[in-house]
XYZ file of C-alpha atoms in Angstrom:
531
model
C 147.815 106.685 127.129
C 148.977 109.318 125.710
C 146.322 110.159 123.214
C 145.380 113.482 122.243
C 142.664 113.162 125.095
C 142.616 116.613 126.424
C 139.914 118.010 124.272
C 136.896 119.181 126.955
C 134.542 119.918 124.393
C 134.419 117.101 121.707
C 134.612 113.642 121.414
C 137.398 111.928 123.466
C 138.958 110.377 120.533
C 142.986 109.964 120.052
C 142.141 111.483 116.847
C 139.662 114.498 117.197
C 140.608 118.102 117.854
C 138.948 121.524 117.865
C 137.695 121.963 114.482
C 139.774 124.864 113.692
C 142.605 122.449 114.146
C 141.211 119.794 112.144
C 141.355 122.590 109.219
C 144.568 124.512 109.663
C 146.005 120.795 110.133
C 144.946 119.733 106.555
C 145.829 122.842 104.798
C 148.912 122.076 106.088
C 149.154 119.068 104.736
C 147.329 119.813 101.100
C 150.029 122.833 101.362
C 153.043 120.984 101.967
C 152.517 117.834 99.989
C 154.769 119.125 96.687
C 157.167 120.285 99.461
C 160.715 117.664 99.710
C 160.261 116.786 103.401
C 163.895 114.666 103.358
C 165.755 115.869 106.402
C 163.298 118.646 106.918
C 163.654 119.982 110.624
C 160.649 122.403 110.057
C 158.636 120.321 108.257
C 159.090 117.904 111.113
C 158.129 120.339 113.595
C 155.104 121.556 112.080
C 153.963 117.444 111.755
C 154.568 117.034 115.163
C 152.682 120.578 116.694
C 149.651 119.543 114.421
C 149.524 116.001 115.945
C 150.273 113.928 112.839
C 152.643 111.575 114.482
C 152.791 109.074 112.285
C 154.773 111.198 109.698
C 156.994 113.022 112.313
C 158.329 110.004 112.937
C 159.636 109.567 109.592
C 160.988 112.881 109.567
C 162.524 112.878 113.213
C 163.741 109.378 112.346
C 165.521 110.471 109.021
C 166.996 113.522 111.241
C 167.994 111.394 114.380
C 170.207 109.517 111.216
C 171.793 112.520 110.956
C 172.262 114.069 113.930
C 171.986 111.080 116.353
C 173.501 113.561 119.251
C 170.669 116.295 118.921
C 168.525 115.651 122.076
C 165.628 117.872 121.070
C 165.381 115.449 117.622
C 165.644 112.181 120.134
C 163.050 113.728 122.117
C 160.473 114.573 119.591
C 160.987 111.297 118.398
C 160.554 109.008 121.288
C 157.287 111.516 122.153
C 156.044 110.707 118.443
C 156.171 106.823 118.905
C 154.227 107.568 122.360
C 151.522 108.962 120.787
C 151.043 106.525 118.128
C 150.080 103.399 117.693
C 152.790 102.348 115.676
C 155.675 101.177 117.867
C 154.801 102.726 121.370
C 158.069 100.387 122.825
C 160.707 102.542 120.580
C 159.811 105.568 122.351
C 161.666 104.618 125.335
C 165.628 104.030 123.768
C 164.948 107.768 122.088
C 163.644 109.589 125.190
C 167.058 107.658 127.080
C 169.255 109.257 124.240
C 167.555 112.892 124.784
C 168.287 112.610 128.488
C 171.907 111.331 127.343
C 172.220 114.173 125.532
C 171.261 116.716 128.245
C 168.005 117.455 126.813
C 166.320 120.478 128.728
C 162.835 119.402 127.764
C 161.406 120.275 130.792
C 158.725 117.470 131.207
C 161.346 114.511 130.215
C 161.363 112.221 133.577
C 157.463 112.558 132.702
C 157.603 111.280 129.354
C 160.418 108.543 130.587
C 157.798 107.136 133.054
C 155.581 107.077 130.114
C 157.530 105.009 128.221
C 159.008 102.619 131.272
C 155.252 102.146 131.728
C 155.108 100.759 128.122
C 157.853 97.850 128.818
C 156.019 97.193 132.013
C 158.571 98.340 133.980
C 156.234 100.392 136.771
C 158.985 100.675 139.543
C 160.855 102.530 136.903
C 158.229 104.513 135.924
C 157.402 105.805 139.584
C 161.373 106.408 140.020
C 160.518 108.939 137.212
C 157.593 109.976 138.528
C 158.661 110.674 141.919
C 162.017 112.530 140.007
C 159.594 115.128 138.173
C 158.070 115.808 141.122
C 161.331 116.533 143.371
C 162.578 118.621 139.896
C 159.456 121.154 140.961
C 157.513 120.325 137.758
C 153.629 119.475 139.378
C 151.999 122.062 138.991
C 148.140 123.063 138.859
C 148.124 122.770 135.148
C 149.441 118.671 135.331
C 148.755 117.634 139.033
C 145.960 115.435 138.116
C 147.922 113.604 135.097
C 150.838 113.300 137.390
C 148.686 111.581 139.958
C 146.841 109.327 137.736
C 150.031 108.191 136.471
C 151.504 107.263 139.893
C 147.928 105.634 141.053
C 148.316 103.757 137.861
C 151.833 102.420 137.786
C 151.366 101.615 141.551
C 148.095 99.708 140.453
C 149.537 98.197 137.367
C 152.307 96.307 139.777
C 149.739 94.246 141.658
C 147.891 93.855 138.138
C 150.888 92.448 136.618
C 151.439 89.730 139.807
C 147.904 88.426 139.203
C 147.355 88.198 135.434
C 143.988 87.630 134.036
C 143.992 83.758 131.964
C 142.514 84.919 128.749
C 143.798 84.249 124.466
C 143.854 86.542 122.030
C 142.710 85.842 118.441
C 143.118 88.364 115.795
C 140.055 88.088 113.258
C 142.559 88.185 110.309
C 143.119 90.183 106.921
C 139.135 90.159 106.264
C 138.385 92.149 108.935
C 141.739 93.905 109.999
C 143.905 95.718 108.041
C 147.250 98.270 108.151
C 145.165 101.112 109.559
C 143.508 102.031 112.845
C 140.621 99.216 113.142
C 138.877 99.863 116.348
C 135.659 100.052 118.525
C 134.539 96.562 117.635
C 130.940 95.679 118.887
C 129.269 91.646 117.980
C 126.002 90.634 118.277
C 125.452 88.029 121.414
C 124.819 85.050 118.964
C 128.843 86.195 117.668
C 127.630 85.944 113.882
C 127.662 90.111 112.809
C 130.512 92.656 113.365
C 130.252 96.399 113.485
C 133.497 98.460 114.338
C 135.469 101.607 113.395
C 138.520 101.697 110.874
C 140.534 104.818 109.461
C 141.352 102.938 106.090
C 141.220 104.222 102.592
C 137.851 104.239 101.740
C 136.045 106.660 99.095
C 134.835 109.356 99.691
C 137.351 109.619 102.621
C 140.003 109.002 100.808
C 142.387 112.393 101.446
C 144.180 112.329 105.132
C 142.971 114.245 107.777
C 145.286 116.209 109.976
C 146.533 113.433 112.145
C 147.970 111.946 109.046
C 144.637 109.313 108.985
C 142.044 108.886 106.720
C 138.338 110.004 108.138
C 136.962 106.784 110.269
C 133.953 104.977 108.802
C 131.567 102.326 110.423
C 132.571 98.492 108.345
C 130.325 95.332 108.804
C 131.922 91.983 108.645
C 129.817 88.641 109.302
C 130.362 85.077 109.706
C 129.639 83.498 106.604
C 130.339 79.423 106.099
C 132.612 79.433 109.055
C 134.758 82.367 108.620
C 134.709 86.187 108.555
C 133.451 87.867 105.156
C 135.193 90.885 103.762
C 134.779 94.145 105.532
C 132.158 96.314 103.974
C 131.522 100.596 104.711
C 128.040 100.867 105.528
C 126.136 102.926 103.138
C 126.089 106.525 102.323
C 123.152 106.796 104.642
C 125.642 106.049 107.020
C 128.878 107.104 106.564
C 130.210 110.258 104.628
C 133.666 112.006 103.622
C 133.906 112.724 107.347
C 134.241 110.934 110.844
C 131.660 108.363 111.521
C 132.080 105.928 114.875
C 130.399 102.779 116.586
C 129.232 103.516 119.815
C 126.863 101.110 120.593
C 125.052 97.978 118.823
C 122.091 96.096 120.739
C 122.215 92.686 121.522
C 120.589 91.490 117.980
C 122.219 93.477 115.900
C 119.075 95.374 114.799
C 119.972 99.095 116.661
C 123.208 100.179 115.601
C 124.420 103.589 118.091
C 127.481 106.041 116.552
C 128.340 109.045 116.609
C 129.105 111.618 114.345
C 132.049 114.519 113.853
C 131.392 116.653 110.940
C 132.677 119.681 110.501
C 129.054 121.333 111.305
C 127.234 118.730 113.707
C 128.984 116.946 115.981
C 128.670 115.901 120.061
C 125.214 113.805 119.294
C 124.449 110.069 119.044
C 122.589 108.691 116.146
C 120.431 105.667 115.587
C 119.875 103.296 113.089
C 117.913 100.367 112.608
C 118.848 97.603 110.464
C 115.874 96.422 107.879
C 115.831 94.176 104.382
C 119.271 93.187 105.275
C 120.501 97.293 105.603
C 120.676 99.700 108.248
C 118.401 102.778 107.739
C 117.675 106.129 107.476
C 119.723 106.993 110.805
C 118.083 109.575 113.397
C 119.341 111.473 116.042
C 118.250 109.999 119.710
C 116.255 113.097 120.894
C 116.261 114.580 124.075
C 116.549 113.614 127.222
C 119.368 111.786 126.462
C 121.087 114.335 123.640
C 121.758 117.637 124.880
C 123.415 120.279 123.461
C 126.932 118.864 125.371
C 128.790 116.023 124.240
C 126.786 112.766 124.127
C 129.454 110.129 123.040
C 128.314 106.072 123.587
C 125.607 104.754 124.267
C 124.025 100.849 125.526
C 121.018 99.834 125.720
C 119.881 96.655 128.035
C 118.478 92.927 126.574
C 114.973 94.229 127.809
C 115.069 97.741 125.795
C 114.214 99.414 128.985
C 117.523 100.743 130.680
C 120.357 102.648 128.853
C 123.544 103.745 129.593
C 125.289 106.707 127.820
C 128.433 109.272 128.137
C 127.977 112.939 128.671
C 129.856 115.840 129.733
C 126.526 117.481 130.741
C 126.041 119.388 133.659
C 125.341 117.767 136.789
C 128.063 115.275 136.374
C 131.500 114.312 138.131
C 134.184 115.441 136.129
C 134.418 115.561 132.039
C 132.724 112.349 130.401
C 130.305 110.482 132.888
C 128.108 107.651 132.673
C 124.536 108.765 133.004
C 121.473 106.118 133.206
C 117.744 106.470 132.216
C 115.199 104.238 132.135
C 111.702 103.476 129.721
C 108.709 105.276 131.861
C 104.632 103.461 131.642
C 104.374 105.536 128.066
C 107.706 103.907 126.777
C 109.366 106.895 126.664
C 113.017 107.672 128.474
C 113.130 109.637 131.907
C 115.223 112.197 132.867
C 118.871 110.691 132.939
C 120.475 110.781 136.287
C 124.868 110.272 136.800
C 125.670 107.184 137.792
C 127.214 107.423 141.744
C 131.016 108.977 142.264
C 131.704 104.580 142.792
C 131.326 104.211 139.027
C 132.149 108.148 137.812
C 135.296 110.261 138.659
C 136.691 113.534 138.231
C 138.265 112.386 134.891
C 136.860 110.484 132.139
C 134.522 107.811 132.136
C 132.805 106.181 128.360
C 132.058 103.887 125.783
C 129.658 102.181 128.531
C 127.868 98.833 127.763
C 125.592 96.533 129.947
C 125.324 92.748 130.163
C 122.344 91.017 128.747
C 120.288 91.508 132.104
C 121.489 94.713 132.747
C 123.052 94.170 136.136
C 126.906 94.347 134.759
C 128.081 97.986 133.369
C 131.366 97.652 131.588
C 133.326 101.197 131.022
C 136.413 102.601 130.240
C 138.072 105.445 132.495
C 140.992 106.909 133.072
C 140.202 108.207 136.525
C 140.099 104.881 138.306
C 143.816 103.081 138.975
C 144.901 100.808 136.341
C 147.578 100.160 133.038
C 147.513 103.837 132.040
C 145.222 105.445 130.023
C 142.113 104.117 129.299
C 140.999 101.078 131.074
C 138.039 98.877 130.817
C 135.985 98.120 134.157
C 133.183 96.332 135.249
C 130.641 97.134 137.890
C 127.736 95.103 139.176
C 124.294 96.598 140.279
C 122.948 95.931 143.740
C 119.853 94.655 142.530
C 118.224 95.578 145.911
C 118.743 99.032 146.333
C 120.247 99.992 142.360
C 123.334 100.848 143.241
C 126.407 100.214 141.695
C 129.863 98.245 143.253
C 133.472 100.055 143.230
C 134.626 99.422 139.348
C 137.061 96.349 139.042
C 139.723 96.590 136.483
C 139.347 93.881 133.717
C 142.796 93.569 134.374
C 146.105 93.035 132.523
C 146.677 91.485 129.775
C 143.179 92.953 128.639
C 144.174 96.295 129.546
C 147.459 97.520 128.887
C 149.974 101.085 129.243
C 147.964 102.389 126.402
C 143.820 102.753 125.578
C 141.322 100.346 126.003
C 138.312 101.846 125.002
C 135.351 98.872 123.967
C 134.816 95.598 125.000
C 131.369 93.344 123.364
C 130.664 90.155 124.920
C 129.192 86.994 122.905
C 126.311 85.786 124.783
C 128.121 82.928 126.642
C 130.725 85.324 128.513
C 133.577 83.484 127.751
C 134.357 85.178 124.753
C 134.463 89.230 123.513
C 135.824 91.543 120.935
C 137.999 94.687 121.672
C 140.950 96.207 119.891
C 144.225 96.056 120.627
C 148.218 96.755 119.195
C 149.544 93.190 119.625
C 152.724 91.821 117.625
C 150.802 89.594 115.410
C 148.358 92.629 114.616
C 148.389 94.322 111.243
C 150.570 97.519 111.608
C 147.878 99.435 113.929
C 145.110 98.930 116.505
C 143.358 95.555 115.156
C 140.130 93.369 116.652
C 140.881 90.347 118.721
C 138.294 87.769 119.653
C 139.049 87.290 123.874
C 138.416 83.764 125.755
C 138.494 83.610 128.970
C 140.676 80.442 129.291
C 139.806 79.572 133.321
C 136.722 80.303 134.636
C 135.370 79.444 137.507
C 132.758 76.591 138.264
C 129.499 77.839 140.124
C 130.568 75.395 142.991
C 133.763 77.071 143.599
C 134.603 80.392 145.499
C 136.032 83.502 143.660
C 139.292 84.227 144.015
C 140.274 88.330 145.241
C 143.985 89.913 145.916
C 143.606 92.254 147.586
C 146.113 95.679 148.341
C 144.775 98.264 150.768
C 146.983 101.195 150.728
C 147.268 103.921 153.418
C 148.429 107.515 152.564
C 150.623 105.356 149.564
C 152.013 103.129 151.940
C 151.238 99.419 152.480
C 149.699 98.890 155.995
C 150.380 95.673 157.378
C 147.828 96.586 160.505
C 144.941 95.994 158.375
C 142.350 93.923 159.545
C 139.170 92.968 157.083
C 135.842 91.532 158.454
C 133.081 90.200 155.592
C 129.548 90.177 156.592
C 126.857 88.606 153.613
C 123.644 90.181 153.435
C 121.949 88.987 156.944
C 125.173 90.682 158.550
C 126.388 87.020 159.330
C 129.995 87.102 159.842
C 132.421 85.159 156.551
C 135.363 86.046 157.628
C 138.019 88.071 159.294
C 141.530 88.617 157.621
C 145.066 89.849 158.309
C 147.487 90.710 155.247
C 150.132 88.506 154.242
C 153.088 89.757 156.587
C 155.727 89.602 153.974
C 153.306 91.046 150.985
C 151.169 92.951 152.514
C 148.483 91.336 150.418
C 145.096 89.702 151.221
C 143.804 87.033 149.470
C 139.885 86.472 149.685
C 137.712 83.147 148.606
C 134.172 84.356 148.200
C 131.110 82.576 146.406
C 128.269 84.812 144.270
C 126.112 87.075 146.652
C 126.206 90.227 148.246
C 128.750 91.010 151.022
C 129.432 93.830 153.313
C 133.565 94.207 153.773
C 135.170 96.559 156.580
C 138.331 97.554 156.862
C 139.751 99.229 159.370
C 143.888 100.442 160.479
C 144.960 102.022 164.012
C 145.057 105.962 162.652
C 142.955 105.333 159.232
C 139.365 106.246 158.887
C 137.211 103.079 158.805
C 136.072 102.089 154.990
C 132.977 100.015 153.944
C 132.230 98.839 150.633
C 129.544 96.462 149.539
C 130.629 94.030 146.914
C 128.219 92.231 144.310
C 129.793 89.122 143.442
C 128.849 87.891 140.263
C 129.111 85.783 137.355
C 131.634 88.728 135.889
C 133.654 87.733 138.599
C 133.686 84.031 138.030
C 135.031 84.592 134.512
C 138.444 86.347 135.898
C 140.580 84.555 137.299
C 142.080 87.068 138.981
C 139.934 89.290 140.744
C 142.746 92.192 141.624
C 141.146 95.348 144.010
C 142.764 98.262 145.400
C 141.674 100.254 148.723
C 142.634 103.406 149.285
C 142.417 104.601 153.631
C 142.230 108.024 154.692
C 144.131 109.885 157.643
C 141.462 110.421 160.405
């Protein structure tokens, strides 16, 4: 969540900044590494303001030793572990000691309901949240952080109630190791694994500013039961700088990343995989690179739909998902943004569709969730192309911090994302997901429901369902002590109204799908309007 994820003009990576940062950030380091950093308060400092977290918080931990009653060194501290991957739970018993201590940092309650939202503790987190707004500190500059952070922790509480049934399986040593392994996308059979890791790997073997080594693109596959050894792609793939999965096809044979080199950069290669290698890569031409920021890429079973991220012009907000499809000649059409259901004013990426192209899975950190990043799903209206309000893959899936990727096996049940779990390795590792309860094809899908009015719960809600031939399903009143509605609704295509004494009315259509049958908690969140 709390990434370095305000960069507008390159990749949305935790890890990428401006370039010039990226160089005065080594120097630094290549500058400073014959330099005693025991105890060091400036040498702590300057790791922190160039974003290498990881070693601040062995300095600021060595200093808190020392001077356990120095807020600004608690602070610093519990900020460092926030914006790591490393132990994102410490951060909270440090930032507790700065306020203690009288710290006058002044976003603190900010960075409290940061770290509240990392022990899952939301109703402390909004207390904090509501505190940094009666201190006077929204302003224009953080208004929309500070109001994606109390749509989230609001969200994350009926997210919490109604957990998704799913196990985690990390893919072991083979595959994972001590350093950031992320981005993981499998072919449908589940046999071949591409993903991201920022290990030490030659020639990428000197730390970039962050305190990382430069990410390269590793191939693991299932050999005589269990996963082989993690390879780097070749030269012709990766190089002494940044190199990222975005995208693999449903075979295996198209491999989509992207690129950050210190001269090209904001483009999305291709490469095809041939006498058991991946080739000569190429840059996907225009219309779907521009000179903007192209940053993931998916392309359907059928080759003729993809999805991709783009800060182009034309758009929502900063990343959105754009869509183009193969014309008579084969080639690709002029992209157009998905609708404002799917894209927000903040950022949406790393989108993927299902097999038949009728399920778009995304991350954003616009929509209401865990914090951060979350992933989503959204199923197309086959009958006029549009696309459903996003669901949240829910909790334990997503979590307080990033989730980014998610790559389904052809079955459904299972995927592969990345996550920071206790069994993990040290860092972000790759889990293999099963759904553990999905539903039968004969049974109805399960919603909650919250509909929300001006932030407060509305118990005067009333809900009517209509399916396609505008036959009434069902009408609905909330729960009177929860507030809460609870909906049983089979696959198809429904019509849902909702309307409050003083609200504007709201329609939405929903698509219910096989995506929907897998949770088994289907958790959504309407927001009504003041007439």
């Amino acid at each position: 969540m709390y990434g370095n994820s305000n960069i507008k003009t390159y990749r949305i990576y935790p890890h990428v900044f401006p370039k010039i940062q990226y160089a005065l950030g080594l120097l630094f380091l290549l500058t400073c590494s014959s330099v005693s950093r025991s105890q060091n308060p400036k040498i702590a400092a300057e790791l922190y303001e160039v974003g290498n977290y990881s070693e601040s918080i062995k300095q600021y931990a060595k200093l808190v030793d020392t001077e356990p009653d120095n807020p600004e060194y608690q602070h610093r501290l519990g900020l460092s572990y926030l914006r790591t991957n490393i132990d994102p739970l410490a951060a909270l018993d440090h930032l507790i000691a700065a306020e203690r201590l009288g710290s006058k940092e002044k976003d603190l309650s900010f960075d409290l309901a940061a770290a509240y939202m990392y022990h899952l503790e939301y109703d402390e987190a909004i207390v904090h949240l509501e505190r940094f707004k009666a201190e006077g500190k929204v302003n224009k500059k953080n208004v929309d952080q500070f109001e994606r952070s109390l749509a989230n922790s609001k969200a994350a509480l009926d997210l919490i109630k109604y957990p998704i049934e799913v196990s985690f399986k990390n893919l072991g040593e083979a595959v994972n190791s001590p350093y950031p392994d992320y981005h993981p996308y499998i072919t449908s059979n589940g046999q071949k694994l591409l993903f991201t890791s920022r290990r030490k790997i030659k020639p990428g073997s000197k730390p970039e500013f962050d305190g990382y080594y430069p990410s390269d693109i590793l191939k693991s596959e299932i050999e005589r039961g269990a996963w082989s050894e993690a390879g780097r792609l070749s030269d012709l793939i990766n190089t002494e700088y940044d190199e990222q999965t975005v995208g693999l096809s449903a075979s295996g044979d198209t491999l989509f990343y992207y690129i950050d080199h210190l001269d090209d950069f904001g483009d999305i290669f291709i490469s095809t995989y041939r006498n058991s290698a991946y080739s000569n890569p190429m840059r996907l031409s225009t219309p779907i690179n521009s000179p903007l920021v192209e940053s993931a890429c998916s392309i359907s079973g059928d080759r003729r739909t993809m999805v991709f991220s783009s800060n182009r012009s034309g758009g929502f907000g900063q990343l959105d998902i754009w869509i183009t499809e193969r014309d008579e000649t084969g080639n690709w059409t002029d992209p157009t943004v998905i609708d404002g259901a799917v894209n927000t004013t903040a950022n949406e990426d790393f989108p993927s569709l299902s097999f038949n192209g009728n399920t778009l899975y995304f991350c954003s950190e616009g929509h209401p969730g865990m914090g951060g990043y979350d992933l989503f799903f959204s199923t197309r209206d086959t009958a006029t192309g549009s696309w459903t309000n996003p669901q949240n893959l829910g909790y334990p899936i997503n979590t307080p911090g990033d989730e980014r990727t998610i790559s389904f096996f052809d079955n459904q049940r299972k995927a592969v994302i990345s996550a920071v779990r206790s069994e993990g390795y040290g860092n972000l590792d790759i889990y293999e997901i099963t759904y553990t309860a999905v539903a039968d094809v004969d049974e109805p899908v399960i919603f909650h429901l919250q509909v929300v009015a001006e932030g407060l719960l509305t118990p005067q809600v009333k809900i009517d369902i209509r399916n396609s031939l505008d036959e009434t399903i069902g009408q609905y009143r909330p729960n009177t002590i929860t507030g809460r509605f609870t909906l049983a609704l089979y696959p198809g295509k429904y019509y849902v109204y909702v309307d409050a004494e003083g609200f504007s009315p709201y329609t939405e259509v929903w698509v219910v799908s096989e995506a929907h049958q897998r949770q088994s908690n289907n958790v959504k969140l309407i927001n009504l309007q003041k007439k």
